[in-house]
Short mmCIF file of C-alpha atoms in Angstrom, two decimals:
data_model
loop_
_atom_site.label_atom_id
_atom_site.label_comp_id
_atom_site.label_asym_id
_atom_site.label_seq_id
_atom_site.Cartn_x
_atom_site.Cartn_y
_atom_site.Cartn_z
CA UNK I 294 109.87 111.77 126.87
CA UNK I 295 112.81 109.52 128.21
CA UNK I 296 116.19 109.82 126.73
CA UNK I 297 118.14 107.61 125.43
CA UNK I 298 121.38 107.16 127.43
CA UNK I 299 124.83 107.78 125.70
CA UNK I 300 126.42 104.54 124.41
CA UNK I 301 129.71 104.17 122.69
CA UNK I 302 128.91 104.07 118.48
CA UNK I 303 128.64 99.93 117.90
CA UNK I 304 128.17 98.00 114.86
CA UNK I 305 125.77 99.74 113.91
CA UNK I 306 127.82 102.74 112.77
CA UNK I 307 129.92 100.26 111.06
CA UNK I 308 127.04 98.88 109.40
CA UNK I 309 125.93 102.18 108.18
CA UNK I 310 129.06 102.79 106.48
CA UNK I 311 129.55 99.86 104.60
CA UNK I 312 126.53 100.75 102.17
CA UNK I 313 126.31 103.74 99.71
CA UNK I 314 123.08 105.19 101.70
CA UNK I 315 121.90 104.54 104.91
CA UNK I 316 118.00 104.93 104.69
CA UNK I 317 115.43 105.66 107.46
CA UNK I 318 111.95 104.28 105.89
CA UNK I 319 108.53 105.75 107.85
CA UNK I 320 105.18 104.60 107.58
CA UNK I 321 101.92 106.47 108.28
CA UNK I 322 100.00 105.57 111.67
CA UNK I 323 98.94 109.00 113.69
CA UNK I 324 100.06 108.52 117.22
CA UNK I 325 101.62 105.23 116.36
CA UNK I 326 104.13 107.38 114.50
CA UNK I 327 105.45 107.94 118.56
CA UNK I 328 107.08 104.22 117.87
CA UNK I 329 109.06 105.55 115.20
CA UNK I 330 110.63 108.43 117.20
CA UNK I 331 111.84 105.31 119.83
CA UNK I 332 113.27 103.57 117.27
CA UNK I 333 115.32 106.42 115.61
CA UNK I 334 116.53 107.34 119.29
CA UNK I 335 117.46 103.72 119.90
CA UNK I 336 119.65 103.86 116.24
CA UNK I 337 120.89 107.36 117.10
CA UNK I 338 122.38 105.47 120.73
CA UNK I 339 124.20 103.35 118.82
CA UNK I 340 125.71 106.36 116.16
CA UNK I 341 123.97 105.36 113.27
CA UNK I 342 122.49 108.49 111.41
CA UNK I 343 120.30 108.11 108.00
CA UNK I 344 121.45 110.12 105.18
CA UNK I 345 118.17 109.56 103.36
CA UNK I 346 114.79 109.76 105.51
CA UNK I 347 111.46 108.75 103.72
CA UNK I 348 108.10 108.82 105.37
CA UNK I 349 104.39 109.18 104.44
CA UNK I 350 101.78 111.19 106.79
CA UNK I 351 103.12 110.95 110.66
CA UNK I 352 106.33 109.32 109.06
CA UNK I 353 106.28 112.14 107.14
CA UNK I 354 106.37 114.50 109.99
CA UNK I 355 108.92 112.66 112.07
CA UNK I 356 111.18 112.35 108.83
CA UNK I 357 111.33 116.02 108.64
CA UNK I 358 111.87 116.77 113.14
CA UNK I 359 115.21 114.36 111.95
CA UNK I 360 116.19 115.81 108.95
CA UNK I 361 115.51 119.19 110.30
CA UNK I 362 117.55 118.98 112.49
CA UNK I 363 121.52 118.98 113.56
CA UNK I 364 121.83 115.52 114.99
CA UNK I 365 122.42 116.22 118.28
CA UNK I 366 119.31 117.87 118.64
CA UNK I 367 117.03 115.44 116.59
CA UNK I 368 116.23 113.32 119.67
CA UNK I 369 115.17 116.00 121.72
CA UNK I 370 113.49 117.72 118.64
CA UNK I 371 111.72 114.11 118.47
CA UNK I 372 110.93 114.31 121.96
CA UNK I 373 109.31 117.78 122.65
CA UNK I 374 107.16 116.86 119.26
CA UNK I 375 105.77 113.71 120.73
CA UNK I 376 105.12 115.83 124.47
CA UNK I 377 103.14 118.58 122.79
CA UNK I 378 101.22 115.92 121.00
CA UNK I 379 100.38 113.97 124.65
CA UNK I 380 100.16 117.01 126.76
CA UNK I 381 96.41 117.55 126.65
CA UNK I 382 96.31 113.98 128.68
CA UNK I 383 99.43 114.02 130.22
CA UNK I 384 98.69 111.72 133.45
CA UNK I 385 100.47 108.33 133.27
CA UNK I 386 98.72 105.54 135.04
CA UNK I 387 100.77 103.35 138.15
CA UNK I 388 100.92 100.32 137.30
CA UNK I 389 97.92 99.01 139.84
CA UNK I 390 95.94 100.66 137.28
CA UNK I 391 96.46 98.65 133.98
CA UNK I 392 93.01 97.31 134.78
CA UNK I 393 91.65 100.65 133.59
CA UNK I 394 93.96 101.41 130.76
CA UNK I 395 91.73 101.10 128.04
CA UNK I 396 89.08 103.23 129.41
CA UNK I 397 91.66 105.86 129.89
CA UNK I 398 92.74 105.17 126.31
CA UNK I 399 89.39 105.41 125.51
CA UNK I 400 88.84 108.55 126.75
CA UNK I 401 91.91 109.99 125.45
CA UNK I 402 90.62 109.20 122.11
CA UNK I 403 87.19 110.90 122.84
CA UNK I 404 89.49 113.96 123.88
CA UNK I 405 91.01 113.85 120.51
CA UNK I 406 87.95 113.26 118.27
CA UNK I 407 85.72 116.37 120.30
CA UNK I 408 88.56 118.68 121.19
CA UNK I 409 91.57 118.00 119.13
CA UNK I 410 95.03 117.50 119.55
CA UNK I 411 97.19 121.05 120.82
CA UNK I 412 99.75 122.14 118.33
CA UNK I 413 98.53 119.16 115.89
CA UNK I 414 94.38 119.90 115.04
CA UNK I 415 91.39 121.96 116.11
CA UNK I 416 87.83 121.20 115.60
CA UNK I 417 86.47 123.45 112.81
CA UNK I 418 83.29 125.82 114.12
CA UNK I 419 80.87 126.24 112.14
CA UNK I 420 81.41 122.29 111.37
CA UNK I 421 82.31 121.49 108.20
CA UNK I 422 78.66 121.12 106.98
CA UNK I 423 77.98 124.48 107.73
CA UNK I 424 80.40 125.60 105.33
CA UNK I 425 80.27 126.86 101.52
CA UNK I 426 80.67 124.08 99.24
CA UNK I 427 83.87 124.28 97.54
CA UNK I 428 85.61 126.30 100.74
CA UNK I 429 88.91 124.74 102.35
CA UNK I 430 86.33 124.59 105.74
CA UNK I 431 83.89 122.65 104.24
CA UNK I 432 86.52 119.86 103.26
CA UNK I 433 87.41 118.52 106.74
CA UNK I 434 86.26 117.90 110.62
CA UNK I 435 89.61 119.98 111.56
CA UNK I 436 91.96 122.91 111.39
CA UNK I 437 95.70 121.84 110.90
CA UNK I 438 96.98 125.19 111.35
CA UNK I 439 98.22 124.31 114.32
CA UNK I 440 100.80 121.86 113.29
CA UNK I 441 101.82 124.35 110.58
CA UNK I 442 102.95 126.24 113.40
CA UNK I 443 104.52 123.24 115.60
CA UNK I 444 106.54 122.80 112.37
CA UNK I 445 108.15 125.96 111.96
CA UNK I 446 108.93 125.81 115.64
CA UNK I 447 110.87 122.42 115.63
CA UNK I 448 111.91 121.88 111.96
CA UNK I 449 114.79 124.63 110.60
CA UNK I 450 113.74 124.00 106.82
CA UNK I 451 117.02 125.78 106.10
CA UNK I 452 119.05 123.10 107.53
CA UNK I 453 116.44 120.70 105.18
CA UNK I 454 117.03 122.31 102.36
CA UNK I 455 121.25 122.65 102.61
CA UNK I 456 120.34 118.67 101.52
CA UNK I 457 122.73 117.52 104.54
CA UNK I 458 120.25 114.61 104.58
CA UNK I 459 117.80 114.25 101.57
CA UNK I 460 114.06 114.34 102.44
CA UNK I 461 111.49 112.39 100.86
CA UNK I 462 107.81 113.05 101.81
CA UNK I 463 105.17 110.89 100.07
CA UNK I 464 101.54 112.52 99.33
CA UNK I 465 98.62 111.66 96.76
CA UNK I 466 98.09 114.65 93.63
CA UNK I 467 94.01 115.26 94.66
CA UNK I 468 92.89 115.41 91.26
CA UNK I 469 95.07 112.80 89.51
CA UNK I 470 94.83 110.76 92.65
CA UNK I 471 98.37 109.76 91.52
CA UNK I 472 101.24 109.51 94.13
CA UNK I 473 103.78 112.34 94.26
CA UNK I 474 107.01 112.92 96.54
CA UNK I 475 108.45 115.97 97.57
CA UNK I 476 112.36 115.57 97.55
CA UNK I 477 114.65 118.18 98.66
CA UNK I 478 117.08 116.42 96.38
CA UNK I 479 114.63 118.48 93.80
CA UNK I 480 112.74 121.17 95.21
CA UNK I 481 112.57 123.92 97.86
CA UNK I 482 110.87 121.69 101.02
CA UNK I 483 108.31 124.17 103.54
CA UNK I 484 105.88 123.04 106.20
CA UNK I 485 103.17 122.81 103.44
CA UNK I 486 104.81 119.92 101.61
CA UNK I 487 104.99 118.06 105.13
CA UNK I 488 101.57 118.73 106.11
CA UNK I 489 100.16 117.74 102.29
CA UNK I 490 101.82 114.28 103.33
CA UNK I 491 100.06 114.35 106.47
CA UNK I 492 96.72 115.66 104.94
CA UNK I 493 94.23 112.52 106.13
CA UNK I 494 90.23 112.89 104.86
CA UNK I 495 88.35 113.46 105.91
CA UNK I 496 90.05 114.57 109.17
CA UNK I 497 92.20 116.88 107.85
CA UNK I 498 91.70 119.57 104.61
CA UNK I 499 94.16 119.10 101.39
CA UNK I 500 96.84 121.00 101.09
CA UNK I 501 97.76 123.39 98.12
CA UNK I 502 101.47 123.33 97.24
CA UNK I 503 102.42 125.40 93.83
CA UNK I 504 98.65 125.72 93.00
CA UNK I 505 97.70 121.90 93.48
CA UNK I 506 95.87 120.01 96.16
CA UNK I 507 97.52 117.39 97.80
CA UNK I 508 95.85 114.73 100.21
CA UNK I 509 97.67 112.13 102.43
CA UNK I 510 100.25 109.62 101.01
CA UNK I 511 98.72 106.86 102.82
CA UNK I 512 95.92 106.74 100.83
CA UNK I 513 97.99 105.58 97.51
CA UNK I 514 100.54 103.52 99.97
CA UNK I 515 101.31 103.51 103.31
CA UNK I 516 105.14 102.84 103.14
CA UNK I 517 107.62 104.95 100.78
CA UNK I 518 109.43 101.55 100.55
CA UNK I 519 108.67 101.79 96.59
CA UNK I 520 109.85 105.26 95.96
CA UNK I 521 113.09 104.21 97.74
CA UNK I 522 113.89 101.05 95.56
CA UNK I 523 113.27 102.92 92.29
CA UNK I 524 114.79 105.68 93.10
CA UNK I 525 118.61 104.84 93.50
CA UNK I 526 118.45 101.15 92.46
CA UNK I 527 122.00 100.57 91.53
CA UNK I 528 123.49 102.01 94.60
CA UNK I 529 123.85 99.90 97.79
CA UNK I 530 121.54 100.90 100.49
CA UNK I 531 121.12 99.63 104.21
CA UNK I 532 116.92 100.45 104.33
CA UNK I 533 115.94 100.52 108.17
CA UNK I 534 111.95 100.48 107.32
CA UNK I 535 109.85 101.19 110.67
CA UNK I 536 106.26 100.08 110.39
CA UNK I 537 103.73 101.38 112.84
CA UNK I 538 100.85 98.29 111.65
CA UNK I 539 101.34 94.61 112.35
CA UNK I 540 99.97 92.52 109.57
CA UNK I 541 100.14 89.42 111.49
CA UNK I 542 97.96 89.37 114.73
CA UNK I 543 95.16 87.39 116.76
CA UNK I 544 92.31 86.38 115.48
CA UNK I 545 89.83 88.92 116.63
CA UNK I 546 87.23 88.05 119.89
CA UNK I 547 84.36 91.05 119.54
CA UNK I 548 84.07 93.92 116.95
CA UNK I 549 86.62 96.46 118.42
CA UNK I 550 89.09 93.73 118.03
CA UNK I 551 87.61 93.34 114.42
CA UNK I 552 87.86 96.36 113.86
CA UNK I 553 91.72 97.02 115.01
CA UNK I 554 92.81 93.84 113.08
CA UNK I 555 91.05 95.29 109.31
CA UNK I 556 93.25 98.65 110.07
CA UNK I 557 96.12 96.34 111.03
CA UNK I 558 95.73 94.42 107.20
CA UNK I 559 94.80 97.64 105.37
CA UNK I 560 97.82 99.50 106.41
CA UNK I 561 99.93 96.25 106.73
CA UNK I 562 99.16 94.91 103.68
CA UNK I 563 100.30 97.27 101.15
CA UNK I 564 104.16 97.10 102.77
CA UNK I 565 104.10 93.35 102.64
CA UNK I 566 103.03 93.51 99.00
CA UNK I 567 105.85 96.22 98.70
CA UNK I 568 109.03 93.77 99.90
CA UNK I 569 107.15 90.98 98.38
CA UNK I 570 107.73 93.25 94.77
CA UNK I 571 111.09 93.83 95.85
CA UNK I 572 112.16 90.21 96.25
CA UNK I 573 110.55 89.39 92.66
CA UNK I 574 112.03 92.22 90.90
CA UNK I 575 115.48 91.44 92.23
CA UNK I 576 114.50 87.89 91.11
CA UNK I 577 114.44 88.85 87.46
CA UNK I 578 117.40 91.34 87.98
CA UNK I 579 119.13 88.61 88.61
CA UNK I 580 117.66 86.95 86.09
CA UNK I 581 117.98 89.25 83.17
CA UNK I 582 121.94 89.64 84.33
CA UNK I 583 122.87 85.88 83.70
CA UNK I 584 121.28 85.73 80.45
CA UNK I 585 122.92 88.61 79.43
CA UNK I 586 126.50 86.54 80.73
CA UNK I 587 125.12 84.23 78.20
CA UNK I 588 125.33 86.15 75.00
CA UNK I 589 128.37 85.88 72.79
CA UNK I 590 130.89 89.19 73.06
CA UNK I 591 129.80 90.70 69.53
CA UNK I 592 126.43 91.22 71.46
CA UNK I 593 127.50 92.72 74.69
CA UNK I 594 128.05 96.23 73.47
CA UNK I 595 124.34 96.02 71.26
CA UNK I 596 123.04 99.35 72.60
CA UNK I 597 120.09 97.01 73.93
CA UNK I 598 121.54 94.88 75.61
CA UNK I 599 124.00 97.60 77.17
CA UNK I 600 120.53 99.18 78.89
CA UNK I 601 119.32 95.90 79.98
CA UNK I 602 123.01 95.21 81.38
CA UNK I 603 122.38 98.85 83.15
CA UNK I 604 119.22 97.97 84.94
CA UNK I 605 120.57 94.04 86.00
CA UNK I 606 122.75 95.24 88.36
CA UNK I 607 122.38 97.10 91.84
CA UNK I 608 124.35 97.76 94.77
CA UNK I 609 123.77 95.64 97.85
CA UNK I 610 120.58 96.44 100.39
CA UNK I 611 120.38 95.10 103.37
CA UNK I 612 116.08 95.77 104.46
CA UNK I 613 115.71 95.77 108.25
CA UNK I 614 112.18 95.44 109.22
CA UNK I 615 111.10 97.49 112.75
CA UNK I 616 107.46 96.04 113.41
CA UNK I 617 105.46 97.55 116.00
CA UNK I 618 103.97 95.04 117.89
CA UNK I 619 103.34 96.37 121.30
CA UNK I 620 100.12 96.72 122.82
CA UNK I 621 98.93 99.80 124.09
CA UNK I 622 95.64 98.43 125.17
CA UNK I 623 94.39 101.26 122.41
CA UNK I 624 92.18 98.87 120.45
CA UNK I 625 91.20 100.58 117.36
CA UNK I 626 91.51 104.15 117.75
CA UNK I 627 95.11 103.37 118.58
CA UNK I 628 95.58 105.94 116.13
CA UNK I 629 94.29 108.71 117.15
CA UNK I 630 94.96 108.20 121.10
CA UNK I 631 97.52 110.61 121.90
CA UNK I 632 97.57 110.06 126.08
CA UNK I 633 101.22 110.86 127.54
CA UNK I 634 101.08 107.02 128.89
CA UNK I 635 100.61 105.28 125.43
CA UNK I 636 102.97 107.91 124.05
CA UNK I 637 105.39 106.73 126.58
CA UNK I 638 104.85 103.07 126.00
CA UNK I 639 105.56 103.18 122.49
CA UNK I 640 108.70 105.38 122.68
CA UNK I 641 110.32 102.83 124.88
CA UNK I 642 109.00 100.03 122.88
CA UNK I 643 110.99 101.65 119.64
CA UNK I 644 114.03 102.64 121.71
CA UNK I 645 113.80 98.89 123.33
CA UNK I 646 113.28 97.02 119.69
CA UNK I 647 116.71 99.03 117.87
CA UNK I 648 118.41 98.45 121.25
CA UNK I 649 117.63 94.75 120.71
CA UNK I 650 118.32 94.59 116.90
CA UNK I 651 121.48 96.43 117.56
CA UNK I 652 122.22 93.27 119.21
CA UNK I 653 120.94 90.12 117.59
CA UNK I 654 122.03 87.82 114.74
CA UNK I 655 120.30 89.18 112.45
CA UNK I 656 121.89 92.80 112.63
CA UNK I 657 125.45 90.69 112.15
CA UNK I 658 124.15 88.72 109.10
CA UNK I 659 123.05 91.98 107.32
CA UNK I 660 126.03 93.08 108.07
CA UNK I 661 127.63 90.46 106.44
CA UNK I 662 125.76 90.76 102.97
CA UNK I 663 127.74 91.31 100.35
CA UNK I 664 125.36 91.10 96.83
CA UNK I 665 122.09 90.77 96.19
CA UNK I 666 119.25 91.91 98.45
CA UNK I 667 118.30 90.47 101.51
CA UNK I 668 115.31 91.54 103.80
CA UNK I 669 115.68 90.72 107.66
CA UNK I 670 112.59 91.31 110.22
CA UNK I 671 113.96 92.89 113.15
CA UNK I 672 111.05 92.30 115.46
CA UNK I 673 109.82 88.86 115.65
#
C-alpha cells in the first residue's frame, strides 16, 4: 500500500488541539473499510492523531490497527492489514484495461464468496448445514479464526489497554439484540471483543465474550456517531466521522445498480438519521439553557433546575464528514471485493479526500467554531 509522504504538521494539528478530544469515528463496510485506512494516513500527514477512535465491524478493526499501535507505526500497521486482505488477487490492472474492471472485480468477489479472504475468513467444510444444530459451525458460511490471528499479529492489545488512546468498539448483545460497546476506558480489550464487532450473519459466527454472544454492530447501527455524543457530551470534541456508504447517489439503470444503491441507503441512512438527532438535540440544549437564563435567581440553585442546567451545556464539536464517494467499478459486492487494485483505489481516494479537507474552507471554518455544534461535510 502507498505511503503517505512526510509533510510538516499543518492546521490540522492545531485544530486538534483546540478541542478537549479529538475523535476518529468508523463505520462498518468490509473492504470499503480500506477508505478509512487512506483517510487516517492522509490526517496522520498532516500530525493530527485521535485520542478517542470509535468504529463498528471493519471500523472496528481499523480502530483497533490505530489504537494498537505507537503512532509511527499505525500507518504501516494500516497498510500491511489492508495487503494481507488483497493479496489473494494482488494483480493491478494498467490503465488500458479499465474496460474490464468490473469483471475483474467481479471475479475477485467470486474469489471471496468460494474461497475466502487469507488472514480474514475460510469457508467452513462440512458447510454449515451439515453441522449440529446449536454448534458455533452450524451458525455461519465461514471460519474467522483467521483474523483472530491477523489481530494478534498487528494489534499489541497491551499498548490498547495502557488507554494511551481510548477504544470504543460497537457490537449487538445476540440475545437482547441490544447494542453494547466495548471501551477500554472500562474493560480489559482482546481480539474477541474486536472480532464480536466484526461478527456479520450470516457470514461470520457470533462471538462469545465473558459468556455472551455478540453479533456485528452494524446490525443495530452502522456508525458509533451516537455512542460518541452521549458519551462525553459536555466536553468539546473535534469528531472526524469517515463513512464508507454514500446516501446520496444516481438513480439506478439495471438491478446490480439497484441493488448497490438499497445497500448505499441501508447503511447510509442510519448515520444521516444519527447527525440529523444530533442537530435536534443540540436544538433543545440550547433551548432548555435559555429558559433556564429566564428563571428568577431564587430558582437557579432548585436541585432541578441545577440538573437541567448540567445537561444544557456542552463543549464545542466541530463534526467533519469523510464520505466515500469513489467508484471502484465494484457494483454491489463492493463489499466483499478485496482485489489489490480496488484496495489501492480506495486508499488513495481516503489519503486524497483528508489531503483535500486539510486544505479547504471548510477545515478553517471548523476551526473557527467557538460554541455550539456545527457539522461540516468534507467531501462534496
Amino acid at each position: 500500500m502507498a505511503q503517505p509522504k512526510k509533510a510538516t504538521p499543518s492546521d490540522a494539528a492545531a485544530l486538534g488541539g483546540k478541542f478537549d478530544h479529538t475523535i476518529l469515528v468508523l463505520q462498518g463496510g468490509g473492504a470499503l473499510g480500506a477508505y478509512q485506512a487512506g483517510i487516517f494516513a492522509g490526517l496522520a500527514d498532516c500530525g493530527l492523531m485521535p485520542d478517542w477512535v470509535a468504529g463498528v465491524s471493519i471500523g472496528a478493526i481499523n480502530a483497533a490497527l490505530i489504537a494498537g499501535n505507537a503512532p509511527e507505526r499505525r500507518v504501516e500497521r494500516l497498510s500491511e492489514f489492508w495487503d494481507r486482505m488483497s493479496a489473494h488477487a494482488p494483480f493491478v490492472p494498467p490503465a488500458y484495461l479499465d474496460p474490464w474492471r468490473p469483471m475483474l472485480n467481479a471475479f475477485s468477489a467470486a474469489s471471496a464468496v468460494t474461497f475466502g479472504v487469507p488472514g480474514f475468513f475460510t469457508p467452513r467444510v462440512p458447510p454449515p448445514f451439515l453441522a449440529p444444530d446449536g454448534s458455533i459451525e452450524a451458525l455461519s458460511f465461514y471460519d474467522t479464526r483467521p483474523l483472530k490471528a491477523t489481530l494478534e499479529k498487528l494489534v499489541d492489545f497491551d499498548v490498547i489497554n495502557r488507554k494511551d488512546v481510548r477504544l470504543s468498539l460497537g457490537s449487538v448483545n445476540l440475545r437482547s439484540g441490544n447494542s453494547v460497546y466495548f471501551d477500554n476506558a472500562q474493560m480489559q480489550i482482546g481480539p474477541e471483543h474486536v472480532m464480536a464487532s466484526g461478527a456479520l450473519p450470516p457470514g461470520f459466527p457470533p462471538v462469545e465474550v465473558d459468556g455472551e454472544l455478540y453479533w456485528d454492530g452494524g446490525i443495530v447501527s452502522n456508525s458509533p456517531l451516537w455512542y460518541i455524543v452521549d458519551e462525553n457530551f459536555r466536553l468539546g470534541a473535534l469528531v472526524l466521522q469517515v463513512d464508507v456508504f454514500s446516501g446520496a447517489g444516481e438513480v439506478p439503470q439495471n438491478l446490480r445498480q439497484v441493488q448497490e444503491r438499497v445497500k448505499d441507503i441501508q447503511y447510509a441512512s442510519k448515520t444521516r438519521f444519527n447527525t440529523t438527532r444530533v442537530r435536534e438535540i443540540e436544538s433543545l440544549r440550547g433551548a432548555l439553557r435559555r429558559v433556564i437564563d429566564k428563571l428568577p435567581k431564587a430558582l437557579q440553585s432548585d436541585p432541578d433546575v441545577e440538573r437541567l442546567t448540567a445537561i444544557s451545556t456542552r463543549g464545542t464539536v466541530a463534526l467533519l464528514h469523510f464520505i466515500n464517494r469513489h467508484n471502484t467499478q465494484s457494483s454491489d459486492f463492493k463489499d466483499y471485493e478485496f482485489s489489490r487494485a480496488t484496495v489501492t483505489d480506495l486508499w488513495n481516494g481516503g489519503l486524497e479526500d483528508a489531503r483535500s479537507a486539510v486544505a479547504s474552507p471548510k477545515w478553517k471554518e471548523a476551526l473557527a467554531l467557538t460554541s455550539g455544534i456545527g457539522i461540516y461535510d468534507m467531501t462534496s
